[in-house]
Tab-separated table of C-alpha atoms in Angstrom:
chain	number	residue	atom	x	y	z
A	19	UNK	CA	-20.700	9.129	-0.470
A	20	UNK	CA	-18.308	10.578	2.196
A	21	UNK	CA	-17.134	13.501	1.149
A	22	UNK	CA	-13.379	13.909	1.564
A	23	UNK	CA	-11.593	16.750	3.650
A	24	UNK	CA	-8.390	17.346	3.289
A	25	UNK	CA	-6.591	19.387	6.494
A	26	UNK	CA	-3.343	20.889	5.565
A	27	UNK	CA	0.033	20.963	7.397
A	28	UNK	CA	1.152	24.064	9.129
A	29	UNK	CA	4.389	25.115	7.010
A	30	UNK	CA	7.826	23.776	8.777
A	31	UNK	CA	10.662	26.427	9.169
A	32	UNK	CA	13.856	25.262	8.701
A	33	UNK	CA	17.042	25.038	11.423
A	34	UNK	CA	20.275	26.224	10.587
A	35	UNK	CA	21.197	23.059	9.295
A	36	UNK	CA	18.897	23.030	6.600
A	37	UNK	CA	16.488	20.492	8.239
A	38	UNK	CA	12.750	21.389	9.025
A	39	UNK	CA	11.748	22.260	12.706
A	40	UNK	CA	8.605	21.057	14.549
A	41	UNK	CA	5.620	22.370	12.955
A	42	UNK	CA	3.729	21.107	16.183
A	43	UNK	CA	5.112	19.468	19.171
A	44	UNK	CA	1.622	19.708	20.984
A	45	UNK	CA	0.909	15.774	22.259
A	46	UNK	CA	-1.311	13.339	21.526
A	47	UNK	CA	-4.520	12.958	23.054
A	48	UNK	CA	-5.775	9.269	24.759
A	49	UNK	CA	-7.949	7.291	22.188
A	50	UNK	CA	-6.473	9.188	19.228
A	51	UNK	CA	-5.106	6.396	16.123
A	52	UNK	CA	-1.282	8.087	14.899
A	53	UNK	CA	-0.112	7.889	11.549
A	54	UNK	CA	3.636	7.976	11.500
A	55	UNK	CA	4.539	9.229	8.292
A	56	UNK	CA	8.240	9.366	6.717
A	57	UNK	CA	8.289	12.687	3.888
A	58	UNK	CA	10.979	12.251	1.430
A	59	UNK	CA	12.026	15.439	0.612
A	60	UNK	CA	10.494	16.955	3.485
A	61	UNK	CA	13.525	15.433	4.867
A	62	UNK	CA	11.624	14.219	8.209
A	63	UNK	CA	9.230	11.501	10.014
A	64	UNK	CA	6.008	13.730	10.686
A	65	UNK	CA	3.006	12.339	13.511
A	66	UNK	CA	-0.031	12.662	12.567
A	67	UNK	CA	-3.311	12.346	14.551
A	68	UNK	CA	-5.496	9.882	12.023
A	69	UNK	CA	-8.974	11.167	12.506
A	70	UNK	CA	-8.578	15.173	12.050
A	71	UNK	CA	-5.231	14.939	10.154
A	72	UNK	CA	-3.626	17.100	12.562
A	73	UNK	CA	0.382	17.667	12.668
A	74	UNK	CA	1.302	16.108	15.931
A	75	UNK	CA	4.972	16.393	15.744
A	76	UNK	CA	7.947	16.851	13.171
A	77	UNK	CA	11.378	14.617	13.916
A	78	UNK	CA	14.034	16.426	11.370
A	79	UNK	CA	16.076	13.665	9.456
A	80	UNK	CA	19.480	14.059	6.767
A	81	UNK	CA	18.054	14.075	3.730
A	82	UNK	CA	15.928	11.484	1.813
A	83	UNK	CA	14.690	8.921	4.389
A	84	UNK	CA	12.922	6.345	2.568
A	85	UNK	CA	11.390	2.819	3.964
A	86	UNK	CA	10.362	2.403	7.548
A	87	UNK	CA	9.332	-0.708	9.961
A	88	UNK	CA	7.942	-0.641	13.347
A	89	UNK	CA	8.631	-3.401	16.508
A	90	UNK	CA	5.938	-5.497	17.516
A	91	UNK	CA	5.753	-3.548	20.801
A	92	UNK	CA	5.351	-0.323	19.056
A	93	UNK	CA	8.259	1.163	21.010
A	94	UNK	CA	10.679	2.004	18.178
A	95	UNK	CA	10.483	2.772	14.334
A	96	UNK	CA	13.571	2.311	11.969
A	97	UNK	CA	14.121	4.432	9.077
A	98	UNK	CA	16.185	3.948	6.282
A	99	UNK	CA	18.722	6.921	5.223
A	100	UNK	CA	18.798	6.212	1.136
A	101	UNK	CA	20.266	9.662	0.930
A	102	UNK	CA	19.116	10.625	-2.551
A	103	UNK	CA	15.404	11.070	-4.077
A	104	UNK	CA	15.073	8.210	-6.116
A	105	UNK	CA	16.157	4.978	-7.385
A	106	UNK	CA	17.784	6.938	-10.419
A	107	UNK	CA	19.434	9.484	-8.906
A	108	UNK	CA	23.138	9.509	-8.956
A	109	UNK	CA	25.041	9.346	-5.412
A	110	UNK	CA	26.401	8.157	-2.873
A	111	UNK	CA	23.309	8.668	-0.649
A	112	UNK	CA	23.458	7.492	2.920
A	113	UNK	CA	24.461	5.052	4.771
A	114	UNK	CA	22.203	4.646	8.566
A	115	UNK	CA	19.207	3.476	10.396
A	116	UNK	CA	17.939	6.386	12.327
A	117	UNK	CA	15.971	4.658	15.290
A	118	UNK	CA	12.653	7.098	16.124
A	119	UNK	CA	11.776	6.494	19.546
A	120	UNK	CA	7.768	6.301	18.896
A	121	UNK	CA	6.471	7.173	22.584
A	122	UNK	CA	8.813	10.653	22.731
A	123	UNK	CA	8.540	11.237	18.893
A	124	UNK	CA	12.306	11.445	18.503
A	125	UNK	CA	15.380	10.465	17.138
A	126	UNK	CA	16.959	8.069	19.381
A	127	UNK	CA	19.908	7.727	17.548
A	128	UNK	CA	21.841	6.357	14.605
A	129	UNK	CA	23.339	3.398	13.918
A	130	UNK	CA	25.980	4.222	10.777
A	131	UNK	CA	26.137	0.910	8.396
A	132	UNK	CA	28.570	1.939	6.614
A	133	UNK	CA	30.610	0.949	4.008
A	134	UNK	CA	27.173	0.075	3.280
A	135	UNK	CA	25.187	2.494	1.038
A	136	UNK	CA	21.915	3.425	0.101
A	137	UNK	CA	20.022	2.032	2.545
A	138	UNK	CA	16.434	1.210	1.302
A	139	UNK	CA	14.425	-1.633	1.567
A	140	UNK	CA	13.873	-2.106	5.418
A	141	UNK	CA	12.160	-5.220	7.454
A	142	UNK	CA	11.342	-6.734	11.259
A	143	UNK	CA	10.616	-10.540	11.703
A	144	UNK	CA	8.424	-11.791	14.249
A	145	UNK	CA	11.365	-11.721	17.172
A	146	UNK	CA	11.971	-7.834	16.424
A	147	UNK	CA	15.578	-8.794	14.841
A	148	UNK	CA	15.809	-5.805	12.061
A	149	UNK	CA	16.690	-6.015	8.541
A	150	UNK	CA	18.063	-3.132	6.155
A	151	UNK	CA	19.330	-3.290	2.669
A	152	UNK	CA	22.137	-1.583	1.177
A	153	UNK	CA	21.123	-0.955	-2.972
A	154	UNK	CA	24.808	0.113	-3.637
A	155	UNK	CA	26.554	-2.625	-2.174
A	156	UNK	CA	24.167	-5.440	-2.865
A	157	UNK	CA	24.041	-6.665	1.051
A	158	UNK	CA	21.236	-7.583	3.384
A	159	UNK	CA	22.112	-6.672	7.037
A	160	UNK	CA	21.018	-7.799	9.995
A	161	UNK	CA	20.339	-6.020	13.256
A	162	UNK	CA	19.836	-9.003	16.238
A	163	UNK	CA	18.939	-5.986	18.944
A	164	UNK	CA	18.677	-3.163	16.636
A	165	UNK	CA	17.162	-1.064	20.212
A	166	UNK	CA	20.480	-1.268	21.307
A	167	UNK	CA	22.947	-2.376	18.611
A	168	UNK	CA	25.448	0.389	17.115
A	169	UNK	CA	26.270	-1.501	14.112
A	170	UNK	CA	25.305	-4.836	12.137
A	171	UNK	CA	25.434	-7.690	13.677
A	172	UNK	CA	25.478	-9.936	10.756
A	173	UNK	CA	25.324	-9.416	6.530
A	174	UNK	CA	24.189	-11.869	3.856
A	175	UNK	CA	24.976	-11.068	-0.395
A	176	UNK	CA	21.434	-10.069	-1.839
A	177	UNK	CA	22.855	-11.543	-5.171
A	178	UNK	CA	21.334	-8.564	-7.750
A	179	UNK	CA	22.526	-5.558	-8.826
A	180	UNK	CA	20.646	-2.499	-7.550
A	181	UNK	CA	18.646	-4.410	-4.938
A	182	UNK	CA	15.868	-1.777	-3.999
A	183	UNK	CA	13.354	-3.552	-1.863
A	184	UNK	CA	12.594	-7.001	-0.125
A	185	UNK	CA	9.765	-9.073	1.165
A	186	UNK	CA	10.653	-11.207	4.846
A	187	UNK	CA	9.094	-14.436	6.229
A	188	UNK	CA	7.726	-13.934	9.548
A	189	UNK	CA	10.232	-15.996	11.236
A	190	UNK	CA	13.490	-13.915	9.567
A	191	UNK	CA	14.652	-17.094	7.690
A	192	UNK	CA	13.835	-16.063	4.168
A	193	UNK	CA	13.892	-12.872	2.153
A	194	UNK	CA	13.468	-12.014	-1.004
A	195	UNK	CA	15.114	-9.317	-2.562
A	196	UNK	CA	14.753	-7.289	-6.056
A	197	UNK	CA	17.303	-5.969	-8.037
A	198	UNK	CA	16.096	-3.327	-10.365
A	199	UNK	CA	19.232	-3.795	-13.081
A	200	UNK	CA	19.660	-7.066	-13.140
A	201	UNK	CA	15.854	-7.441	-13.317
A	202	UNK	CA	15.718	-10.268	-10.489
A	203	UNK	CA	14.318	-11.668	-7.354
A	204	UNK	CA	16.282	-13.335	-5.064
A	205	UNK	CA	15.912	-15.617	-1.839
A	206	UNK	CA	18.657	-15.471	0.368
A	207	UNK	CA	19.006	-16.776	4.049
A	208	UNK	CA	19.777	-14.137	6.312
A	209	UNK	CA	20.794	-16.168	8.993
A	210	UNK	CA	22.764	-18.244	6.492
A	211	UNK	CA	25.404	-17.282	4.166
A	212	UNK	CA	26.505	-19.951	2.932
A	213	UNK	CA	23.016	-21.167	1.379
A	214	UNK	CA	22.631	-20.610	-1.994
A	215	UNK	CA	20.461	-18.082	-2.983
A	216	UNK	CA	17.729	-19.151	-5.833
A	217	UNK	CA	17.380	-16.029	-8.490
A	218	UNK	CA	14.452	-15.667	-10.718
A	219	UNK	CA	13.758	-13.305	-13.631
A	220	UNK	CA	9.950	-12.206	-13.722
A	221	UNK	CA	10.263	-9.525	-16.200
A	222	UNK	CA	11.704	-5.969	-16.385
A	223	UNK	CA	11.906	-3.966	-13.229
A	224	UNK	CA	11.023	-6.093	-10.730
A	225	UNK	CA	10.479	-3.733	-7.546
A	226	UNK	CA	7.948	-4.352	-4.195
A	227	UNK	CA	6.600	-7.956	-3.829
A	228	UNK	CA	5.001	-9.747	-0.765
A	229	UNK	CA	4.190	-12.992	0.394
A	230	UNK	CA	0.716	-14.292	0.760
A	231	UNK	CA	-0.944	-15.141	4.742
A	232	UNK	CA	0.241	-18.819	4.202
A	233	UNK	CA	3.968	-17.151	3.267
A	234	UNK	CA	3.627	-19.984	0.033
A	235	UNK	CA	3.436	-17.931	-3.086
A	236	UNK	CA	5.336	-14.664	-3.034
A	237	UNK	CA	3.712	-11.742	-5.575
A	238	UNK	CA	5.451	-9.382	-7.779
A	239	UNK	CA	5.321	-5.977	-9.198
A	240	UNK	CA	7.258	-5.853	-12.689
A	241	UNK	CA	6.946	-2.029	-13.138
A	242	UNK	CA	8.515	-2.014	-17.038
A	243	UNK	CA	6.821	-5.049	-17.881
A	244	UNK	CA	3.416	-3.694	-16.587
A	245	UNK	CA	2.932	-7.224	-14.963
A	246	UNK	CA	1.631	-8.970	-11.353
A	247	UNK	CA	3.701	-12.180	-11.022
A	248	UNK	CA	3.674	-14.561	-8.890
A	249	UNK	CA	6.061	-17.107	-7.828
A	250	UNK	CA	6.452	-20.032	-5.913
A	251	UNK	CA	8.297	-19.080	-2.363
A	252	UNK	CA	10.069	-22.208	-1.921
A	253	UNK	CA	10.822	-23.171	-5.459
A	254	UNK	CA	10.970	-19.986	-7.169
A	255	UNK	CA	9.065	-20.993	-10.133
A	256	UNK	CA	7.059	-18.556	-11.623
A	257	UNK	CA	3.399	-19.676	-11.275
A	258	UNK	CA	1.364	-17.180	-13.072
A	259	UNK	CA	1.916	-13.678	-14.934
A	260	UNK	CA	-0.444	-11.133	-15.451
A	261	UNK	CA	-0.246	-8.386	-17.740
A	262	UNK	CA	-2.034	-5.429	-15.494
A	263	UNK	CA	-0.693	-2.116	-17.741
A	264	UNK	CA	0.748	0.755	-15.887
A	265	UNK	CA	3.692	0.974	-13.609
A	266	UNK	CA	2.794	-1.372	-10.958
A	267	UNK	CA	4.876	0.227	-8.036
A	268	UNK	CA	3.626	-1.529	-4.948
A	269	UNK	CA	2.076	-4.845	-4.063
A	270	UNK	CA	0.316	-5.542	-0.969
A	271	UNK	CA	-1.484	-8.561	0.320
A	272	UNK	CA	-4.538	-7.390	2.022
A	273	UNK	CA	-6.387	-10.996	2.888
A	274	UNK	CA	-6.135	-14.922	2.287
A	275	UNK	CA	-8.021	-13.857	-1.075
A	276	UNK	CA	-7.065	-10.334	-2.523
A	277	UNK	CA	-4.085	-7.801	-3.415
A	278	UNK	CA	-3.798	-4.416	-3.471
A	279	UNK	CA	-1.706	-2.453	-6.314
A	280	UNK	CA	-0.703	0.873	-6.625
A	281	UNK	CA	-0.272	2.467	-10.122
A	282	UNK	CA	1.990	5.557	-10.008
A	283	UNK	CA	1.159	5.771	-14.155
A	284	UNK	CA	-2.895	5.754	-13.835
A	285	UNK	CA	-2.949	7.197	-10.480
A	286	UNK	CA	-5.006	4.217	-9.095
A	287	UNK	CA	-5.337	2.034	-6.910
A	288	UNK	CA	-6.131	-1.567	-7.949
A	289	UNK	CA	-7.635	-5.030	-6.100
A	290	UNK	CA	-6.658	-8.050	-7.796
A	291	UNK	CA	-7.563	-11.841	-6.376
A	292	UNK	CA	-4.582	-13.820	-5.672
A	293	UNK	CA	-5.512	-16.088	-9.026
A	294	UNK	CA	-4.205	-12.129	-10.297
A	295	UNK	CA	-7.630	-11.125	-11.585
A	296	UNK	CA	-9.029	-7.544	-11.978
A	297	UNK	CA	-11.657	-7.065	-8.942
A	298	UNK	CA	-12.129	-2.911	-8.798
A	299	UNK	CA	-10.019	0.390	-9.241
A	300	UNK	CA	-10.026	3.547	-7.631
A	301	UNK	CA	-8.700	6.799	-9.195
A	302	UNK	CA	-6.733	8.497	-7.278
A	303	UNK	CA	-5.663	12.762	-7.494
A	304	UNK	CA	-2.304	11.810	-6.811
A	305	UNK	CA	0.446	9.442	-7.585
A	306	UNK	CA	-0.064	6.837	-4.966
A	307	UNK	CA	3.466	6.122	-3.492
A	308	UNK	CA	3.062	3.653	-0.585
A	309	UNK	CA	0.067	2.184	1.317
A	310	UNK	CA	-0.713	1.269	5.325
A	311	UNK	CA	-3.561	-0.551	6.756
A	312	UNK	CA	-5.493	-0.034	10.109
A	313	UNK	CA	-4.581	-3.289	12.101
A	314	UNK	CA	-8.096	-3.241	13.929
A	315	UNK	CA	-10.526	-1.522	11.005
A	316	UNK	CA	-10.568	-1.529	7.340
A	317	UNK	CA	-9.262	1.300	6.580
A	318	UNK	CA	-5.824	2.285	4.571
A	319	UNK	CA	-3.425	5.280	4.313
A	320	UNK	CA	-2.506	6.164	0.636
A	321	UNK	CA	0.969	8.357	0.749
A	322	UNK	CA	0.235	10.394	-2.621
A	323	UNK	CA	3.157	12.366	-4.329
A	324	UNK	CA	2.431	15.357	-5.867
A	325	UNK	CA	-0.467	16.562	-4.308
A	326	UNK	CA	1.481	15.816	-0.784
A	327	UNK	CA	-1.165	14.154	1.098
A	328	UNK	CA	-2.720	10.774	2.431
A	329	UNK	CA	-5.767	9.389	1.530
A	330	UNK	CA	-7.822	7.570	3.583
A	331	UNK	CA	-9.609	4.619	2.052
A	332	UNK	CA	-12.564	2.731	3.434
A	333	UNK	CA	-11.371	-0.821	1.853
A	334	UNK	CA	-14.468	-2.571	2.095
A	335	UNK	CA	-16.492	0.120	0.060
A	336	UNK	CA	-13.390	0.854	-2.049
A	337	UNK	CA	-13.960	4.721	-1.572
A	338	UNK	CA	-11.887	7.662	0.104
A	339	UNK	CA	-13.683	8.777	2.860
A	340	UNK	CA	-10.799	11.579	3.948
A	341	UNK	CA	-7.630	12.684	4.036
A	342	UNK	CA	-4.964	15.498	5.146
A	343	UNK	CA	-1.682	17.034	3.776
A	344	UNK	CA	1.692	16.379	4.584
A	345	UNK	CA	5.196	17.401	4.662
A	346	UNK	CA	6.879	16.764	0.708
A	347	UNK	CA	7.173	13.262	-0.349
A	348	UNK	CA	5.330	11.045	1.760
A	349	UNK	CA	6.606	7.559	1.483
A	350	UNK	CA	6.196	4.767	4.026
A	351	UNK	CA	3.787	5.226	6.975
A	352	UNK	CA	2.102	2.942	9.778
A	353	UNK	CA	-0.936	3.721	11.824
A	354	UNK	CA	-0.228	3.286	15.462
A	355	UNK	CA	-3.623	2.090	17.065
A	356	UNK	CA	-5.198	4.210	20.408
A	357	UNK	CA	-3.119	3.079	23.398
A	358	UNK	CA	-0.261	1.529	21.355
């Protein structure tokens, strides 16, 4: 077995604003994989060079970005400014989409949303048109340019309360959105107001789903009610439920035939067929906030709170094979491919 190395972060300092400065600003080498890594309460989007876990560069952020998605051309990555720690934490919280410009490792800018607050759950269809969701106002916006709009460019009800996270279709036409007090999922048109949304109730605490390859059955994680789900994406019939124990946080489809589940309860990571069967688990040190995959190898990036680090895990042995530290919080990431 590999054994795992973990590299640790030089320490950030802090600007006069309170934000962290550049622990590194040295550039990337040619052929070297970047994880792009957003850090909570690090307050920041930190680079990271893949293979020695090296801190590449440090772009500052308010406080508490959350969710991030990249463009298909790997040109620009949008972050969500949620503005508070946590789905339970009482505020206001923020109310932008800081655009990080991926080839200068920078903020580009930031387009304000409001009266819309809380920005969270974050997505990009297939023609780069961007997606952000406020929790506080219940509203899916839309972003038709988001590289050069300044504000939204179009806004469809989510119909929940609390609406934390959502799955997209490829093509932008369908989305389906979670509200964690009203305990539902939702599909909405976001090009499409007027259609009426279809609500389902899988359970307690519905929070991260995704859609299968064939985009036909759309999977659930019902964190109170310890449960996968999964539900028809055109009907939104519930298909099959599966009690899995736990806090299911995050669900991720990683093939036609399996899922991947993190457990921020047992500290594991879990495969599960798409029938919602038990394959294999993996214990993990820490609490295992948010996964990304390698587009080209099998390979994933495990965000872990608490121990403020990602783990690297070889997905077809089912085995960490590395890892490095990070700045506080790591959250969302993606792994930008040599050359991207």
């Amino acid at each position: 077995m590999t054994r795992r190395t973990v590299i640790t972060a030089a320490g950030a300092g802090a600007l006069a604003s309170g934000l962290p400065t550049t622990a590194s600003a040295l550039p990337g080498t040619a052929g070297t994989d970047v994880l792009v890594v957003v850090e909570k309460s690090g307050h920041a989007v930190g680079f990271y060079d893949a293979g020695s876990g090296r801190r590449m560069r440090t772009v500052p952020l308010p406080d508490h970005p959350h969710e991030m998605v990249v463009d298909s051309r790997k040109r620009f990555a949008y972050v969500g400014h949620y503005g508070v720690r946590m789905s339970s934490t009482v505020g206001e919280g923020g109310a932008a989409v800081f655009v990080i410009d991926l080839a200068g490792r920078s903020l580009a800018r930031t387009i304000d949303t409001r009266p819309f607050n809380r920005i969270h759950g974050m997505g990009i269809d297939e023609r780069d048109r961007l997606y952000a969701l406020s929790e506080e106002k219940a509203v899916l916006l839309g972003f038709d340019t988001p590289a050069t709009d300044e504000a939204p460019t179009r806004a469809v009800p989510a119909h929940g309360i609390k609406t934390h996270l959502f799955t997209l279709s490829r093509d932008g036409e369908r989305a389906y959105v979670t509200g964690l007090l009203s305990h539902t999922v939702s599909l909405v048109r976001p090009h499409d107001a007027s259609a009426p949304p279809l609500v389902v109730t899988p359970g307690q605490l519905p929070e991260s789903s995704c859609l299968s390859p064939d985009e036909k059955i759309l999977f659930v994680g019902v964190r109170k009610s310890s449960s996968l789900v999964a539900i028809d994406a055109r009907t939104m019939k519930v298909v099959r439920t599966r009690k899995v124990g736990g806090d299911p946080l995050r669900v991720y489809s990683v093939d036609d035939d399996r899922l991947l589940v993190t457990d921020i309860v047992s500290h594991t990571l879990t495969l599960y067929s798409t029938a919602l069967r038990r394959i294999r688990s993996l214990r993990l040190k820490g609490v295992p906030a948010a996964v990304s995959f390698h587009p080209d190898r099998s390979t994933a990036y495990v965000s872990q709170l608490g121990t403020n680090d990602i783990a690297v895990i070889d997905m077809d042995r089912f085995a960490v094979i590395g890892g490095f530290g990070t700045g506080l919080e790591p959250d969302s990431s993606v792994l930008l491919p040599a050359g991207a």
